[in-house]
Coordinates of N, CA and C in Angstrom, one line a residue:
M1 N -42.2 -5.2 -9.5 CA -41.5 -4.2 -10.2 C -40.6 -3.3 -9.2
K2 N -41.3 -3.0 -8.1 CA -40.6 -2.2 -7.0 C -39.4 -3.0 -6.5
K3 N -39.6 -4.3 -6.4 CA -38.5 -5.2 -5.9 C -37.2 -5.1 -6.8
Y4 N -37.4 -5.1 -8.1 CA -36.3 -5.0 -9.0 C -35.6 -3.6 -9.0
F5 N -36.5 -2.6 -8.8 CA -35.9 -1.3 -8.7 C -35.0 -1.1 -7.5
Y6 N -35.5 -1.6 -6.3 CA -34.7 -1.6 -5.1 C -33.4 -2.4 -5.2
M7 N -33.5 -3.5 -5.9 CA -32.3 -4.3 -6.1 C -31.3 -3.6 -7.0
F8 N -31.8 -2.9 -8.0 CA -30.9 -2.1 -8.9 C -30.3 -1.0 -8.1
V9 N -31.0 -0.3 -7.3 CA -30.5 0.8 -6.5 C -29.4 0.3 -5.6
I10 N -29.6 -0.8 -4.9 CA -28.6 -1.4 -4.0 C -27.4 -1.8 -4.7
C11 N -27.5 -2.4 -5.9 CA -26.4 -2.8 -6.7 C -25.5 -1.6 -7.1
V12 N -26.2 -0.5 -7.6 CA -25.5 0.7 -8.0 C -24.8 1.3 -6.8
A13 N -25.4 1.4 -5.7 CA -24.8 1.9 -4.5 C -23.6 1.1 -4.1
A14 N -23.7 -0.2 -4.2 CA -22.5 -1.1 -3.8 C -21.4 -0.9 -4.8
L15 N -21.7 -0.7 -6.0 CA -20.6 -0.5 -7.0 C -19.9 0.8 -6.8
L16 N -20.7 1.9 -6.5 CA -20.1 3.2 -6.2 C -19.2 3.1 -5.0
C17 N -19.6 2.4 -4.0 CA -18.8 2.3 -2.7 C -17.5 1.5 -3.0
M18 N -17.6 0.5 -3.8 CA -16.4 -0.3 -4.1 C -15.4 0.5 -5.0
G19 N -16.0 1.3 -5.8 CA -15.1 2.1 -6.7 C -14.5 3.3 -6.2
S20 N -14.9 3.7 -5.0 CA -14.5 5.0 -4.4 C -13.0 5.0 -4.2
E21 N -12.3 3.9 -4.1 CA -10.8 3.9 -4.0 C -10.1 4.5 -5.2
Y22 N -10.8 4.4 -6.4 CA -10.2 4.9 -7.6 C -10.2 6.5 -7.7
F23 N -11.0 7.1 -6.8 CA -11.1 8.6 -6.8 C -10.3 9.2 -5.8
V24 N -9.4 8.5 -5.1 CA -8.6 9.0 -4.1 C -7.2 9.3 -4.7
D25 N -6.6 10.5 -4.4 CA -5.3 10.8 -4.8 C -4.3 10.4 -3.7
Y26 N -3.2 9.8 -4.1 CA -2.2 9.4 -3.2 C -0.9 10.1 -3.5
K27 N -0.1 10.3 -2.5 CA 1.3 10.8 -2.7 C 2.3 9.9 -2.0
T28 N 3.5 9.8 -2.5 CA 4.5 8.9 -1.9 C 5.3 9.7 -0.9
I29 N 5.4 9.2 0.3 CA 6.2 9.7 1.3 C 7.4 8.8 1.4
E30 N 8.6 9.3 1.4 CA 9.8 8.5 1.5 C 10.3 8.5 3.0
K31 N 10.2 7.4 3.7 CA 10.6 7.3 5.1 C 11.9 6.6 5.2
P32 N 12.9 7.3 5.7 CA 14.2 6.6 5.9 C 14.2 5.7 7.1
V33 N 14.8 4.5 6.9 CA 14.9 3.5 8.0 C 16.4 3.0 8.0
F34 N 16.9 2.9 9.2 CA 18.3 2.3 9.3 C 18.2 0.9 9.8
V35 N 18.9 0.0 9.1 CA 18.8 -1.4 9.4 C 19.6 -1.7 10.7
A36 N 18.9 -2.4 11.6 CA 19.5 -2.9 12.8 C 20.1 -4.3 12.6
E37 N 20.9 -4.7 13.5 CA 21.5 -6.0 13.4 C 20.5 -7.1 13.3
G38 N 20.6 -8.0 12.4 CA 19.7 -9.2 12.3 C 18.4 -8.9 11.6
Q39 N 18.1 -7.6 11.2 CA 16.9 -7.3 10.5 C 16.9 -7.8 9.1
T40 N 15.7 -8.2 8.6 CA 15.5 -8.6 7.2 C 14.6 -7.6 6.5
L41 N 14.7 -7.6 5.2 CA 13.8 -6.7 4.4 C 12.3 -7.0 4.7
W42 N 12.0 -8.3 4.8 CA 10.6 -8.7 5.1 C 10.2 -8.2 6.4
G43 N 11.1 -8.3 7.4 CA 10.8 -7.8 8.8 C 10.5 -6.3 8.8
I44 N 11.4 -5.6 8.2 CA 11.2 -4.1 8.1 C 9.9 -3.7 7.4
C45 N 9.7 -4.4 6.3 CA 8.4 -4.1 5.5 C 7.2 -4.5 6.3
S46 N 7.2 -5.6 7.1 CA 6.1 -5.9 7.8 C 5.8 -4.9 9.0
R47 N 6.8 -4.3 9.5 CA 6.7 -3.3 10.5 C 6.1 -2.0 9.9
E48 N 6.5 -1.6 8.7 CA 6.0 -0.4 8.1 C 4.8 -0.5 7.2
F49 N 4.4 -1.8 6.9 CA 3.3 -2.1 6.0 C 2.0 -1.3 6.4
H50 N 1.7 -1.2 7.6 CA 0.4 -0.6 8.1 C 0.5 0.9 8.1
N51 N 1.6 1.5 7.8 CA 1.7 3.0 7.8 C 1.3 3.6 6.5
Q52 N 0.8 2.8 5.5 CA 0.4 3.3 4.2 C -1.2 3.3 4.2
D53 N -1.7 4.2 3.3 CA -3.1 4.3 3.1 C -3.6 3.5 1.9
K54 N -2.8 3.4 0.9 CA -3.2 2.7 -0.3 C -3.0 1.2 -0.1
Y55 N -4.0 0.4 -0.6 CA -3.9 -1.0 -0.4 C -2.9 -1.6 -1.4
R56 N -2.0 -2.3 -0.8 CA -1.0 -3.2 -1.6 C -0.8 -4.4 -0.8
T57 N -0.6 -5.5 -1.4 CA -0.3 -6.7 -0.7 C 1.1 -6.6 -0.1
M58 N 1.4 -7.5 0.9 CA 2.8 -7.5 1.5 C 3.8 -7.7 0.4
D59 N 3.6 -8.6 -0.5 CA 4.5 -8.9 -1.6 C 4.8 -7.6 -2.5
E60 N 3.7 -6.9 -2.8 CA 3.8 -5.7 -3.6 C 4.6 -4.6 -2.9
F61 N 4.3 -4.5 -1.6 CA 5.0 -3.5 -0.8 C 6.5 -3.8 -0.6
T62 N 6.8 -5.1 -0.4 CA 8.2 -5.5 -0.2 C 9.0 -5.3 -1.6
Y63 N 8.3 -5.6 -2.7 CA 8.9 -5.4 -4.0 C 9.2 -3.9 -4.2
A64 N 8.2 -3.1 -3.9 CA 8.4 -1.6 -4.0 C 9.6 -1.1 -3.2
V65 N 9.8 -1.6 -2.0 CA 10.9 -1.2 -1.2 C 12.2 -1.7 -1.8
A66 N 12.3 -2.9 -2.2 CA 13.5 -3.5 -2.8 C 13.8 -2.8 -4.1
E67 N 12.8 -2.4 -4.9 CA 13.0 -1.7 -6.1 C 13.6 -0.3 -5.9
K68 N 13.0 0.4 -4.9 CA 13.4 1.8 -4.6 C 14.8 1.8 -4.1
N69 N 15.3 0.8 -3.4 CA 16.6 0.8 -2.9 C 17.6 -0.1 -3.6
N70 N 17.2 -0.7 -4.8 CA 18.0 -1.5 -5.6 C 18.6 -2.7 -4.7
L71 N 17.7 -3.4 -4.1 CA 18.2 -4.5 -3.2 C 18.1 -5.9 -3.7
F72 N 17.7 -6.0 -5.0 CA 17.6 -7.4 -5.5 C 18.9 -8.1 -5.5
G73 N 18.9 -9.3 -4.9 CA 20.1 -10.1 -4.8 C 21.2 -9.6 -3.9
K74 N 20.8 -8.7 -3.0 CA 21.8 -8.1 -2.1 C 21.3 -8.4 -0.6
N75 N 22.3 -8.5 0.3 CA 22.0 -8.6 1.7 C 22.0 -7.3 2.4
L76 N 21.1 -7.1 3.4 CA 21.1 -5.9 4.1 C 22.3 -5.8 5.1
Q77 N 22.9 -4.6 5.3 CA 24.0 -4.5 6.2 C 23.5 -3.6 7.4
T78 N 24.0 -4.0 8.6 CA 23.7 -3.2 9.8 C 24.1 -1.8 9.5
G79 N 23.2 -0.8 9.9 CA 23.5 0.6 9.7 C 23.1 1.1 8.3
Q80 N 22.8 0.2 7.4 CA 22.4 0.7 6.1 C 21.1 1.5 6.1
K81 N 21.1 2.5 5.3 CA 19.8 3.4 5.2 C 19.0 2.9 4.0
I82 N 17.8 2.6 4.3 CA 16.9 2.2 3.2 C 15.7 3.2 3.2
I83 N 15.1 3.4 2.1 CA 14.0 4.3 1.9 C 12.7 3.5 1.8
I84 N 11.7 3.8 2.6 CA 10.4 3.1 2.5 C 9.4 4.0 1.8
P85 N 9.0 3.6 0.6 CA 8.0 4.4 -0.1 C 6.6 4.1 0.4
L86 N 6.0 5.1 1.1 CA 4.7 4.9 1.7 C 3.7 5.7 0.8
E87 N 2.6 5.0 0.4 CA 1.6 5.7 -0.4 C 0.5 6.1 0.6
V88 N 0.3 7.5 0.8 CA -0.6 8.0 1.7 C -1.6 8.9 1.0
K89 N -2.8 9.1 1.5 CA -3.8 9.9 0.9 C -3.4 11.4 0.9
E90 N -3.6 12.0 -0.2 CA -3.3 13.4 -0.3 C -4.4 14.2 0.3
K91 N -4.1 15.2 1.1 CA -5.1 15.9 1.8 C -5.5 17.2 1.1

């Protein structure tokens, strides 16, 4: 009986730890970036990807940047300013 109780406690603790991400408040920081010659949206996003606290895949992050800057079907231009929406933990 004790064995099952300990297994139950461990399972509950694991679920609480896994779900802790849902109790964190995030805010969006808009970081301006200027496009250098030869840069791609994917390259810029891969450089900024690790500056966020909230977990998103690289595809989700790149889509968010493209959506924020209305970049669908458009090429980046040297000197163009784009906004990087970073999700960071609220303090």
